[in-house]
mmCIF file of C-alpha atoms in Angstrom:
data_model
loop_
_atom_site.group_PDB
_atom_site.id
_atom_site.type_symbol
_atom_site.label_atom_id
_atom_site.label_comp_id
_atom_site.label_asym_id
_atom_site.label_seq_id
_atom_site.Cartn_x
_atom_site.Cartn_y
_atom_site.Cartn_z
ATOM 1 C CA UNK A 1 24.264 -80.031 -95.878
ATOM 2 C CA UNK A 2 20.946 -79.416 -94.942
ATOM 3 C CA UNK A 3 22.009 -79.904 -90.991
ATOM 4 C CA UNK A 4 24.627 -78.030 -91.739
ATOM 5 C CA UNK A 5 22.232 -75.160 -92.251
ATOM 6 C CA UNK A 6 19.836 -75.925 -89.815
ATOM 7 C CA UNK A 7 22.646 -75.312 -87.537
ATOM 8 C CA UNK A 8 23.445 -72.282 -88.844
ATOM 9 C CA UNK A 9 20.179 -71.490 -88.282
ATOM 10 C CA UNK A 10 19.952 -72.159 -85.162
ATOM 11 C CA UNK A 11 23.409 -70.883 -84.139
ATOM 12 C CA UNK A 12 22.481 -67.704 -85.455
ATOM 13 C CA UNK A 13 18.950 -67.532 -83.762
ATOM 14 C CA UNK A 14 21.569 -68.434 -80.477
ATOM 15 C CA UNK A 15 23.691 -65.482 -81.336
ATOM 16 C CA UNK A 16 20.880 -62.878 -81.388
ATOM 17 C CA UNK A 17 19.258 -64.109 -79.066
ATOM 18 C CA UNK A 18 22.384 -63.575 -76.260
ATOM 19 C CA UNK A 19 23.197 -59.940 -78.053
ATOM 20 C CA UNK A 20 19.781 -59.510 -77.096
ATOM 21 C CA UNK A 21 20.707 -60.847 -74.011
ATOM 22 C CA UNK A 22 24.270 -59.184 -73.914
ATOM 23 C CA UNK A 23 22.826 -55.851 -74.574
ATOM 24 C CA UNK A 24 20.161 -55.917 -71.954
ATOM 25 C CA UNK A 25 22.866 -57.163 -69.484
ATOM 26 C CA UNK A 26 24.734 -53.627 -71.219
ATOM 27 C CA UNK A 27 21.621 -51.382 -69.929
ATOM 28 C CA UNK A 28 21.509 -53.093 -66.963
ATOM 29 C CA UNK A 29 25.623 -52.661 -65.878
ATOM 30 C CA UNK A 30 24.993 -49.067 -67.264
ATOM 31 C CA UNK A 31 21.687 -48.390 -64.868
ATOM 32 C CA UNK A 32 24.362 -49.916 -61.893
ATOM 33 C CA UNK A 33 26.769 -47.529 -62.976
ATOM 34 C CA UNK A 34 24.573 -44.182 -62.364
ATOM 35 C CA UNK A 35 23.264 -45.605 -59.503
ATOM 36 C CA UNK A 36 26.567 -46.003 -57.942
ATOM 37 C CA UNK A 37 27.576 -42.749 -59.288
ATOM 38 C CA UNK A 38 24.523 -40.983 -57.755
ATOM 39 C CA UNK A 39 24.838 -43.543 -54.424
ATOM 40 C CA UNK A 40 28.917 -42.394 -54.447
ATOM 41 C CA UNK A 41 28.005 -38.356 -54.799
ATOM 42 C CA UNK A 42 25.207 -38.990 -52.151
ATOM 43 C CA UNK A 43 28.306 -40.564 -49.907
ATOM 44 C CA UNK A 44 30.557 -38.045 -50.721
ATOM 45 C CA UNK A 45 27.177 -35.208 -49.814
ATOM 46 C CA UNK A 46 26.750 -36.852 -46.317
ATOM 47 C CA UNK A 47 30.215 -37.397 -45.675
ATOM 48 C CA UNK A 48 31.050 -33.362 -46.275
ATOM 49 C CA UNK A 49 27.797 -32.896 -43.664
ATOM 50 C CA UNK A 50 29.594 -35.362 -41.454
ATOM 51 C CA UNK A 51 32.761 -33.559 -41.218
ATOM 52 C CA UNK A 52 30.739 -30.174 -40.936
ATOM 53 C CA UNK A 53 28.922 -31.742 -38.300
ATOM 54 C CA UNK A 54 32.168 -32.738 -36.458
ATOM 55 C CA UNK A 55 33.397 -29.650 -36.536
ATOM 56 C CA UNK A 56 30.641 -28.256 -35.264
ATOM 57 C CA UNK A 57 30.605 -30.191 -32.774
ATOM 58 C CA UNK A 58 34.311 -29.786 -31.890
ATOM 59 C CA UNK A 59 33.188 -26.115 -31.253
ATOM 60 C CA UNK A 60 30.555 -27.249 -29.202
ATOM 61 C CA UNK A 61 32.663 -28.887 -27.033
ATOM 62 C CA UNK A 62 35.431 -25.870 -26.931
ATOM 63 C CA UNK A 63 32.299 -23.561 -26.059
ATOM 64 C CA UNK A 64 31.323 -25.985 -23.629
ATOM 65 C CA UNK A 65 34.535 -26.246 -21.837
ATOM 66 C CA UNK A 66 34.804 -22.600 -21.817
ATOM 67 C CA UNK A 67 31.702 -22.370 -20.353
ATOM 68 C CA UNK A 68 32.507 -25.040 -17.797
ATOM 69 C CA UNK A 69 35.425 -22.995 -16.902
ATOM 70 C CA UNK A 70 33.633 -19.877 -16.486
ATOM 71 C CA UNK A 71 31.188 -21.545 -14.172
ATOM 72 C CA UNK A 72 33.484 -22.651 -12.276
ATOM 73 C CA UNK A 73 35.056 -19.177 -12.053
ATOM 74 C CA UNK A 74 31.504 -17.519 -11.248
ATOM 75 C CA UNK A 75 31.163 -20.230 -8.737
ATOM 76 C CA UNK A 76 34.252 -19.263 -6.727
ATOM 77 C CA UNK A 77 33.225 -16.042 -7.295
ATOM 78 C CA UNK A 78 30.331 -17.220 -5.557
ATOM 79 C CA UNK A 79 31.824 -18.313 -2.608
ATOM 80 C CA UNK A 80 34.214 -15.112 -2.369
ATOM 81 C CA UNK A 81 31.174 -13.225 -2.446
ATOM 82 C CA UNK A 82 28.891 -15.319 0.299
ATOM 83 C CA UNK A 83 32.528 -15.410 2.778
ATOM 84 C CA UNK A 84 32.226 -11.432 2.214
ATOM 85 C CA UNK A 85 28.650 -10.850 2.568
ATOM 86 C CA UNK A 86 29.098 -12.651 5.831
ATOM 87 C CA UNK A 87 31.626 -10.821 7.161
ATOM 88 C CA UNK A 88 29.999 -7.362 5.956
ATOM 89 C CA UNK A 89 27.002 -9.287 7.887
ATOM 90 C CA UNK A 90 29.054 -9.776 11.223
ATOM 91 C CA UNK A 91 30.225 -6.337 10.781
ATOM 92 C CA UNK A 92 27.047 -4.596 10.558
ATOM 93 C CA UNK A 93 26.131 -6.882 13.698
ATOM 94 C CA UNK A 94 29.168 -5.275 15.471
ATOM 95 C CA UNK A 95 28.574 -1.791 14.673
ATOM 96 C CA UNK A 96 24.797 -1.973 15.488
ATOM 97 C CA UNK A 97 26.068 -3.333 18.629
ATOM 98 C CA UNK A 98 28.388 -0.421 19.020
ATOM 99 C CA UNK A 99 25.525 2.245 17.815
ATOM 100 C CA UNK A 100 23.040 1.003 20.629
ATOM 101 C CA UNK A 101 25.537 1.115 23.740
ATOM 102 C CA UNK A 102 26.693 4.421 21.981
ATOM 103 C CA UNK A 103 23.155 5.624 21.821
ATOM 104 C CA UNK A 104 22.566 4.725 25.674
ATOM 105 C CA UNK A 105 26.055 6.214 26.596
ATOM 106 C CA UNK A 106 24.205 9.546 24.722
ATOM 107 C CA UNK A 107 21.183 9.536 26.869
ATOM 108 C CA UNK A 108 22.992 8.691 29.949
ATOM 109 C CA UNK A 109 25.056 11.650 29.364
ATOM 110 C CA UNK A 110 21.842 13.972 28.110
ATOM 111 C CA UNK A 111 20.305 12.515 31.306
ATOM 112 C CA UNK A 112 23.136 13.492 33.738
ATOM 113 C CA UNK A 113 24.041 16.958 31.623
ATOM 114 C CA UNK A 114 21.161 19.160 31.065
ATOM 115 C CA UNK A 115 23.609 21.386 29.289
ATOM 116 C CA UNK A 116 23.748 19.438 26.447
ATOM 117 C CA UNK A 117 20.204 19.891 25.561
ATOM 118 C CA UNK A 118 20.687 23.630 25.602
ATOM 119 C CA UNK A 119 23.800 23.718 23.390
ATOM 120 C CA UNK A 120 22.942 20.631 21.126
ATOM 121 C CA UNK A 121 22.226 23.261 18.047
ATOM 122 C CA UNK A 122 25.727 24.627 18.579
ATOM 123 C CA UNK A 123 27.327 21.328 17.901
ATOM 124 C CA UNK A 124 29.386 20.909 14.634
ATOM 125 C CA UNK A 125 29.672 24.647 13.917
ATOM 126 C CA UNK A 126 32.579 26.496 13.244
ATOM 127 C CA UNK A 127 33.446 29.604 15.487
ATOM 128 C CA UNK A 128 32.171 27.639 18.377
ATOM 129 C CA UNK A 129 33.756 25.587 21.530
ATOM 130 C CA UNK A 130 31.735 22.926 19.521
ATOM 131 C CA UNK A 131 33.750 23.047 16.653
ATOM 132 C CA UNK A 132 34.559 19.676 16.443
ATOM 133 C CA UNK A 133 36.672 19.630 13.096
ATOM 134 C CA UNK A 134 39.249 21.978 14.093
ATOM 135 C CA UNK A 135 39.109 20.698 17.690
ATOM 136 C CA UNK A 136 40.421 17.084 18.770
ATOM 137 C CA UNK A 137 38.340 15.396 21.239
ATOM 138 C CA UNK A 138 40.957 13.301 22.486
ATOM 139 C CA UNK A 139 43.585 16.124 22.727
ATOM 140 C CA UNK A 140 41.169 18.403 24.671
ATOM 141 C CA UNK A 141 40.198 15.142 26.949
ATOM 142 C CA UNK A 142 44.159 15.268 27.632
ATOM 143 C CA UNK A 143 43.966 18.796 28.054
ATOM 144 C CA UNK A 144 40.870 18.521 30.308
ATOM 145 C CA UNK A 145 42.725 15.516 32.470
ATOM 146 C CA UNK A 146 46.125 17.391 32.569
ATOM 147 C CA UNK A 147 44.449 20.917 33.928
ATOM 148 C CA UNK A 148 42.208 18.700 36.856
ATOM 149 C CA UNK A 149 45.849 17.331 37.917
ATOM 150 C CA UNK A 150 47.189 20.942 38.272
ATOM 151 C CA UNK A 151 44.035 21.748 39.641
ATOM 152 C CA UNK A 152 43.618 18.996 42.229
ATOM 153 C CA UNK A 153 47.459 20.176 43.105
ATOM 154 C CA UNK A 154 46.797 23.399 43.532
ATOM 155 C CA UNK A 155 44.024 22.870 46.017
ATOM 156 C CA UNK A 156 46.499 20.247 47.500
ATOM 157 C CA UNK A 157 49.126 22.465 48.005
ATOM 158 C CA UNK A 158 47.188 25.663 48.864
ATOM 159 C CA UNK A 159 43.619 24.629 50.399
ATOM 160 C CA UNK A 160 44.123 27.874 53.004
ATOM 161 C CA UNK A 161 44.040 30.315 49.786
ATOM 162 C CA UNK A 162 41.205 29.147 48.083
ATOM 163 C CA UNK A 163 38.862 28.895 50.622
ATOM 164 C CA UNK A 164 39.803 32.883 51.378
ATOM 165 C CA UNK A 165 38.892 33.711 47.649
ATOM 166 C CA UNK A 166 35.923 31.680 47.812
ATOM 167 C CA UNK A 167 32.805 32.870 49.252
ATOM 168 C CA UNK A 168 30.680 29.426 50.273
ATOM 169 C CA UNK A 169 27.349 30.781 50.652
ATOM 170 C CA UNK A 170 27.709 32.487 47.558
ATOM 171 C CA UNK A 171 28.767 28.927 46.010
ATOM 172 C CA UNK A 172 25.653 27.288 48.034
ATOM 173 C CA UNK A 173 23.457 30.207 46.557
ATOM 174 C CA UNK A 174 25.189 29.339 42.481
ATOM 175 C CA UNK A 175 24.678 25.297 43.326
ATOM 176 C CA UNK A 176 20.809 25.601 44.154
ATOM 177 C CA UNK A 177 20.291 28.404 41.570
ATOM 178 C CA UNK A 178 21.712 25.557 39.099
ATOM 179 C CA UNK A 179 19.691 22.916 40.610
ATOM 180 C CA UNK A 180 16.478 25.044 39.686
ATOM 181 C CA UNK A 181 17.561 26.397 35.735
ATOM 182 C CA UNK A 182 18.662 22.737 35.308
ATOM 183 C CA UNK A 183 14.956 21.635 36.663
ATOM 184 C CA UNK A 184 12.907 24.297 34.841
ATOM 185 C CA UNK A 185 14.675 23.696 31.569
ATOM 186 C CA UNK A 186 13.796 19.779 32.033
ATOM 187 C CA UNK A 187 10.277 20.594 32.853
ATOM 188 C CA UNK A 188 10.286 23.266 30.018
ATOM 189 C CA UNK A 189 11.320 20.237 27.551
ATOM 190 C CA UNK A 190 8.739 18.116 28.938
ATOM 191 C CA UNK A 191 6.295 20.262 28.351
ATOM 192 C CA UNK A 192 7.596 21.175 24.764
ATOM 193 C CA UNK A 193 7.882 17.404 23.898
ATOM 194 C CA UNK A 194 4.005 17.071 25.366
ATOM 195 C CA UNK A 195 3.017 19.554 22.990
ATOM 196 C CA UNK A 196 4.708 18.145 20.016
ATOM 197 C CA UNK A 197 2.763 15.057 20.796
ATOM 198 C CA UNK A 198 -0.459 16.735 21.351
ATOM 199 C CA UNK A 199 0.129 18.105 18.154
ATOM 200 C CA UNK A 200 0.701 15.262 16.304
ATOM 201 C CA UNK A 201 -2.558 13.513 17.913
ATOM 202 C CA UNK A 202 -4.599 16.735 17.031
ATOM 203 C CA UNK A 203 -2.820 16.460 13.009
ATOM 204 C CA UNK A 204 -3.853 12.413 13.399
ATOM 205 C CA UNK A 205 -7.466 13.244 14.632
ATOM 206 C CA UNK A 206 -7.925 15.668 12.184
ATOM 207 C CA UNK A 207 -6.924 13.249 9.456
ATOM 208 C CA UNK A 208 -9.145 10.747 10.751
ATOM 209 C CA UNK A 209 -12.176 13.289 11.051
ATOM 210 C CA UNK A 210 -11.701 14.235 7.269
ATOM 211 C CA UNK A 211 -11.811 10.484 6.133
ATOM 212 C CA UNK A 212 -14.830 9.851 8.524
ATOM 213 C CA UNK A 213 -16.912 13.210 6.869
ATOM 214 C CA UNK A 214 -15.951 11.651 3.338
ATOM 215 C CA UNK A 215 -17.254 8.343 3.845
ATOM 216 C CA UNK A 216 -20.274 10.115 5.561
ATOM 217 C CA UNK A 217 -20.794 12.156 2.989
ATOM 218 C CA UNK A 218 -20.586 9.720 0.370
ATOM 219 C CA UNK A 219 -22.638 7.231 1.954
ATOM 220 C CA UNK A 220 -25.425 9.751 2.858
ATOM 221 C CA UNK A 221 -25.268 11.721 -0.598
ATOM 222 C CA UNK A 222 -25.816 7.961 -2.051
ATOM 223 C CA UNK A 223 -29.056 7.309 -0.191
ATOM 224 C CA UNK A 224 -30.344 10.471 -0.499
ATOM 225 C CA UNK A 225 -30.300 10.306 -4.016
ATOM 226 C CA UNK A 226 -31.465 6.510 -3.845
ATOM 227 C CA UNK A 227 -34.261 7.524 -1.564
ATOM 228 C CA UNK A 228 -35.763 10.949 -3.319
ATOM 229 C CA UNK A 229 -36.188 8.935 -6.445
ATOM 230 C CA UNK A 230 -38.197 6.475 -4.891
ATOM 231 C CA UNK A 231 -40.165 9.039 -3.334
ATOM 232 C CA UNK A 232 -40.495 10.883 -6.506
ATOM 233 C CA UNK A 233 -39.804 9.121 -9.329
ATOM 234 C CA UNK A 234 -38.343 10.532 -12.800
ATOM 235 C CA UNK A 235 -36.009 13.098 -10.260
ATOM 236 C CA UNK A 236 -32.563 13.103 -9.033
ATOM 237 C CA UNK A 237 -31.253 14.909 -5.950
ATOM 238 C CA UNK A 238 -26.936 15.121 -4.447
ATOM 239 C CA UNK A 239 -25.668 16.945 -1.619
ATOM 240 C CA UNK A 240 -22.441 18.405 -3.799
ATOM 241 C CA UNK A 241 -19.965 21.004 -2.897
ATOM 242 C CA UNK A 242 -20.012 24.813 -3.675
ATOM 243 C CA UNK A 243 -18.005 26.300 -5.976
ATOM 244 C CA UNK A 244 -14.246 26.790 -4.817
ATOM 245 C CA UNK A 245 -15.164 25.181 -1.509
ATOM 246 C CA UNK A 246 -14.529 21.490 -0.345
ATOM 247 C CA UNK A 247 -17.125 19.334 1.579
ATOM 248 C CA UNK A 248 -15.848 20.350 5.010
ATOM 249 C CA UNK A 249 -16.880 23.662 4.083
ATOM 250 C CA UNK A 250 -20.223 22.504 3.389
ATOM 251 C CA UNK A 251 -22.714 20.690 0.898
ATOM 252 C CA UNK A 252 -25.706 22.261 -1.169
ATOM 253 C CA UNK A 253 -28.555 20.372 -2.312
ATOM 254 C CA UNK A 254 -29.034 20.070 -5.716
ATOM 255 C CA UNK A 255 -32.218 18.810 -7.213
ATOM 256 C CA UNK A 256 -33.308 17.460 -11.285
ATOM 257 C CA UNK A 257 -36.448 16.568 -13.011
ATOM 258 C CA UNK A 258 -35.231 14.303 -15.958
ATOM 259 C CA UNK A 259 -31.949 16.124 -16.912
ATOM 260 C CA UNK A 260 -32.580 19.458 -16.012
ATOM 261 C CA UNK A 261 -31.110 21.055 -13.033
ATOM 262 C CA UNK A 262 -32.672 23.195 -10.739
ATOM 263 C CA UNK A 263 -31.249 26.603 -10.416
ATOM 264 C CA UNK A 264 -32.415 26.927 -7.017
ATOM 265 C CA UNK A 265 -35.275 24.999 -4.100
ATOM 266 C CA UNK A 266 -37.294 27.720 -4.596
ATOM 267 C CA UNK A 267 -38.071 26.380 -7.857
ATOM 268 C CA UNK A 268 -39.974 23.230 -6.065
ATOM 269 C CA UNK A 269 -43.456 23.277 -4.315
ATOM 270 C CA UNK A 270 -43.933 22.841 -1.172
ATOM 271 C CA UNK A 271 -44.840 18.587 -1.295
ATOM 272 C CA UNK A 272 -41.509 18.093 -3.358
ATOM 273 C CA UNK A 273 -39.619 20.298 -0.442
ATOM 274 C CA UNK A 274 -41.287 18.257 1.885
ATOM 275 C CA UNK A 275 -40.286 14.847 0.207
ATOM 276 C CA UNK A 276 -36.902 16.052 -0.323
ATOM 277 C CA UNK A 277 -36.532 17.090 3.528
ATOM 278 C CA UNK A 278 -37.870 13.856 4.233
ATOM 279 C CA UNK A 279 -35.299 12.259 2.009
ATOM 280 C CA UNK A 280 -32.361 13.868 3.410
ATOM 281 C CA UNK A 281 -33.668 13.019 7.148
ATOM 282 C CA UNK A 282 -34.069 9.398 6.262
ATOM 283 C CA UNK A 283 -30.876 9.621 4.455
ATOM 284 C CA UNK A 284 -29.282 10.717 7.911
ATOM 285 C CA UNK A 285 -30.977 8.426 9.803
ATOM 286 C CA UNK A 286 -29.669 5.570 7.302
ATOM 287 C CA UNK A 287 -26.005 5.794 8.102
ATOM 288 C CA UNK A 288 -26.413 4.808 11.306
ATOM 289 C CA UNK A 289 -29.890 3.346 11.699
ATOM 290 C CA UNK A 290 -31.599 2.845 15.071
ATOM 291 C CA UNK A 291 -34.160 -0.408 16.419
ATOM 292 C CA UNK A 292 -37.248 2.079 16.459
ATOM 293 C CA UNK A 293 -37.791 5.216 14.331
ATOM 294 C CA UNK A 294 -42.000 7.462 15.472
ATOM 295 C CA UNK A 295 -43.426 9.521 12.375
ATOM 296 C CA UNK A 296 -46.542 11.862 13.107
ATOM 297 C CA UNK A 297 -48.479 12.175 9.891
ATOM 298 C CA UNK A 298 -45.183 12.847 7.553
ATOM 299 C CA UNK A 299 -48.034 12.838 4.295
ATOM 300 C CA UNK A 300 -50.287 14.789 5.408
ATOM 301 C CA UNK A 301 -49.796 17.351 3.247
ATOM 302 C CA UNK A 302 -48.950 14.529 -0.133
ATOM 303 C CA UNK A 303 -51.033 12.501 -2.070
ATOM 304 C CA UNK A 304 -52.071 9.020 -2.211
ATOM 305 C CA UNK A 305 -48.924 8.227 -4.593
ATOM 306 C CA UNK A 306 -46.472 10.044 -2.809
ATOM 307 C CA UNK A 307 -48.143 8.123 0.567
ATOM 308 C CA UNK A 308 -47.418 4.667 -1.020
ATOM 309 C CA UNK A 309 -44.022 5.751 -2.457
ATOM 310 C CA UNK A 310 -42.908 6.887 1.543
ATOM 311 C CA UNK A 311 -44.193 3.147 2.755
ATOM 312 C CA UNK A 312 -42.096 1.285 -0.492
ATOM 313 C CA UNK A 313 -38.898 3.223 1.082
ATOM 314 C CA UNK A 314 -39.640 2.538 4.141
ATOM 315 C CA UNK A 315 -39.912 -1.258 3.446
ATOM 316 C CA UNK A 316 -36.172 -1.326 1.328
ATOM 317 C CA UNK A 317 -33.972 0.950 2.970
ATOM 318 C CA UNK A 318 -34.478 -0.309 6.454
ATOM 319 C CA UNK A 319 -35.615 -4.026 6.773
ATOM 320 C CA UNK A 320 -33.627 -4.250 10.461
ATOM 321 C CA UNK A 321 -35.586 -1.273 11.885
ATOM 322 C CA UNK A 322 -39.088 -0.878 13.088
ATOM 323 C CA UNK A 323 -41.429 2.294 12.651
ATOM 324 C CA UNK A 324 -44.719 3.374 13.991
ATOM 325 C CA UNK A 325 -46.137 5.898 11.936
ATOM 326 C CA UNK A 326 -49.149 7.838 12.182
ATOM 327 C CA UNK A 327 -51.323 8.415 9.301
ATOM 328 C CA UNK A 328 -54.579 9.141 8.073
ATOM 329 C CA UNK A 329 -54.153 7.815 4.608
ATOM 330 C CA UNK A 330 -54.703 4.407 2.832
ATOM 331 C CA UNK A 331 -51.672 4.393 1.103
ATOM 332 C CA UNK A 332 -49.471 3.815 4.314
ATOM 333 C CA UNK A 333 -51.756 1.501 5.621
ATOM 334 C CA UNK A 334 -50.947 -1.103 2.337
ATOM 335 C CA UNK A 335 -46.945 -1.452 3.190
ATOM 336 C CA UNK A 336 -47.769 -1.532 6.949
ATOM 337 C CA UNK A 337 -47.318 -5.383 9.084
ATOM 338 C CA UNK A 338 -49.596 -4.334 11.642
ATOM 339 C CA UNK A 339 -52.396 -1.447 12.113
ATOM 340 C CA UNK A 340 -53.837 0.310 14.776
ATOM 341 C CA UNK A 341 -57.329 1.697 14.393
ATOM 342 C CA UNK A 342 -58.811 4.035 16.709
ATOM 343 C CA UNK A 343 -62.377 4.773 16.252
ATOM 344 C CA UNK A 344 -65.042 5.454 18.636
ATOM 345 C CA UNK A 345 -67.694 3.412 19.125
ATOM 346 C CA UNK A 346 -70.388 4.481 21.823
ATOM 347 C CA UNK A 347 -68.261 7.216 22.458
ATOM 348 C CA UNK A 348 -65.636 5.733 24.139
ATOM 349 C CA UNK A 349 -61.845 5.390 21.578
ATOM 350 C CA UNK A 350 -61.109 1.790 20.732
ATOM 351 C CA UNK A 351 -58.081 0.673 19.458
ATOM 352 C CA UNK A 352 -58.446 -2.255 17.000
ATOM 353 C CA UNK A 353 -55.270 -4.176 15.572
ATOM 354 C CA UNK A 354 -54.810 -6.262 12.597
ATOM 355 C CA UNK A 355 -52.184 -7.922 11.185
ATOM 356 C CA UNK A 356 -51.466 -8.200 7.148
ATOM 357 C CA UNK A 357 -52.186 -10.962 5.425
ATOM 358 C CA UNK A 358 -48.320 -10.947 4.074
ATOM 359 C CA UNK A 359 -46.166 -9.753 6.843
ATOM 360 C CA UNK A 360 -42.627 -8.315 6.197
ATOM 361 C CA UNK A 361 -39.768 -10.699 6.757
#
């Protein structure tokens, strides 16, 4: 009995222990279940994108042919339109061919017709023998041809007549009174083509003489100022244009201490005339500058500052030139590369030279 019961026991112990197991296993199959659920939906999710995708790319393709098939429309299109382009080409070859002989067929016959010259502003009007739209070219040629055949039988047939009603010296007199209108009118368009090109080099000269003044002016009005503010410093000075008028009317000077303008050069003394005449000369002399430039005592009548100020310009605005320049001051003598004294000694004038210790390069 008492094995009996430990059996029991232990059978029992058994059977929890695998409805333990058996409901674990339970949770387990259950946990597989959702996941294949959630696994099938996920299928079923990409396999709806997989069809869409498909799809879309069976549209893809049908656009793609389609566009295939329109290239190779536009490309044949292509070709059409190069095999045309090249004939247009090889006719526009033709016709310029035809448009230069029929340009030298038109100055042959201008050449050999002096007439046409004459009557050339007649041509194309209506109420004229020029009239060319109500008149037929090739049916007045036929006329033309079929009255010299009844002409040329005429004469044939009566030769005697004509030369009765004709009067030859009067004919010689009409041929060389031709002759001469027909050589006067040429010379007359000579001359009038000689004076449309002399007036067309006079237009182009004119032109160029404007553009020259501006550049002049430009140039020189730029250096003047540059050059009368070196000279005199704190001033400004411009060659401008008077009211209403352009610069090939002429240029005023115009002169200003700080920002004030001068109404007029009165307004200046006589040194700041002087440094502003010397300005503008230099200035001048600037645009086109020479080897070798002689001053005679330019400061005499300015002071020591205004002396050194005249040998600073002289040193920047014209390193390729060389000056001798007489003065009695000091303050020339500092920007000078060589000096000349002159002094008497036992009264006889000696010339004495030096050279600065820092000579201009």
């Amino acid at each position: 009995m008492e094995a009996v019961k430990q059996e029991y026991a232990s059978l029992e112990s058994q059977s929890v222990s695998l409805k333990q197991l058996i409901n674990s296993l339970t949770s387990e199959v259950d946990g597989h279940k959702t996941r294949i659920a959630s696994i099938r939906n996920a299928h079923d999710q990409a396999q709806s994108e997989l069809n869409l995708f498909r799809s879309k790319m069976k549209e893809c393709d049908t656009q793609i042919s389609c566009i295939l098939r329109k290239q190779q429309e536009l490309q044949h299109k292509i070709s059409e339109t190069n095999l045309e382009r090249k004939k247009m080409e090889n006719e526009v070859k033709r016709m310029e061919m035809e448009q230069k002989s029929c340009s030298l067929k038109v100055e042959k016959l201008i050449e050999k017709h002096a007439w046409i010259t004459l009557e050339k502003h007649r041509f194309g009007r209506s109420g004229t023998d020029y009239d060319f739209a109500s008149c037929d070219p090739h049916t007045a040629r036929e006329d033309f041809e079929k009255l010299q055949a009844e002409q040329s039988g005429c004469v044939s047939e009566k030769p005697y007549l004509l030369e009765k009603r004709v009067n030859k010296k009067v004919m010689a007199m009409f041929e060389k009174s031709e002759d001469e209108y027909n050589d006067l009118i040429s010379k007359k368009n000579i001359i009038e083509n000689d004076k449309t090109k002399i007036k067309m080099v006079i237009e182009e000269l004119d032109e160029k003489k404007k553009e020259t003044l501006k550049v002049t002016w430009l140039k020189v009005n730029n250096d003047f100022g540059s050059m009368f503010s070196t000279l005199l410093p704190g001033t400004m000075a411009k060659l401008e244009t008077p009211e209403g008028s352009t610069f090939l009317d002429g240029l005023e000077v115009c002169v200003a201490f700080g920002s004030v303008w001068k109404q007029s050069l009165s307004e200046l003394s006589g040194g700041q005339r002087s440094l502003l005449a010397l300005s503008l000369i230099l200035a001048l002399l600037l645009f086109k500058p020479a080897p070798l430039y002689i001053l005679d005592e330019v400061d005499a009548a300015l002071d020591l500052s205004h002396t050194q100020n005249i040998g600073r310009l002289i040193k920047t605005h014209f390193p390729h030139s060389q000056f001798i320049v007489v003065s009695l001051k000091e303050g020339m003598f500092n920007n000078a590369n060589v000096l000349f004294r002159t002094k008497f000694v036992d009264g006889v004038s000696t010339v004495q030279r030096t050279v600065a210790s820092k000579p201009n390069k």
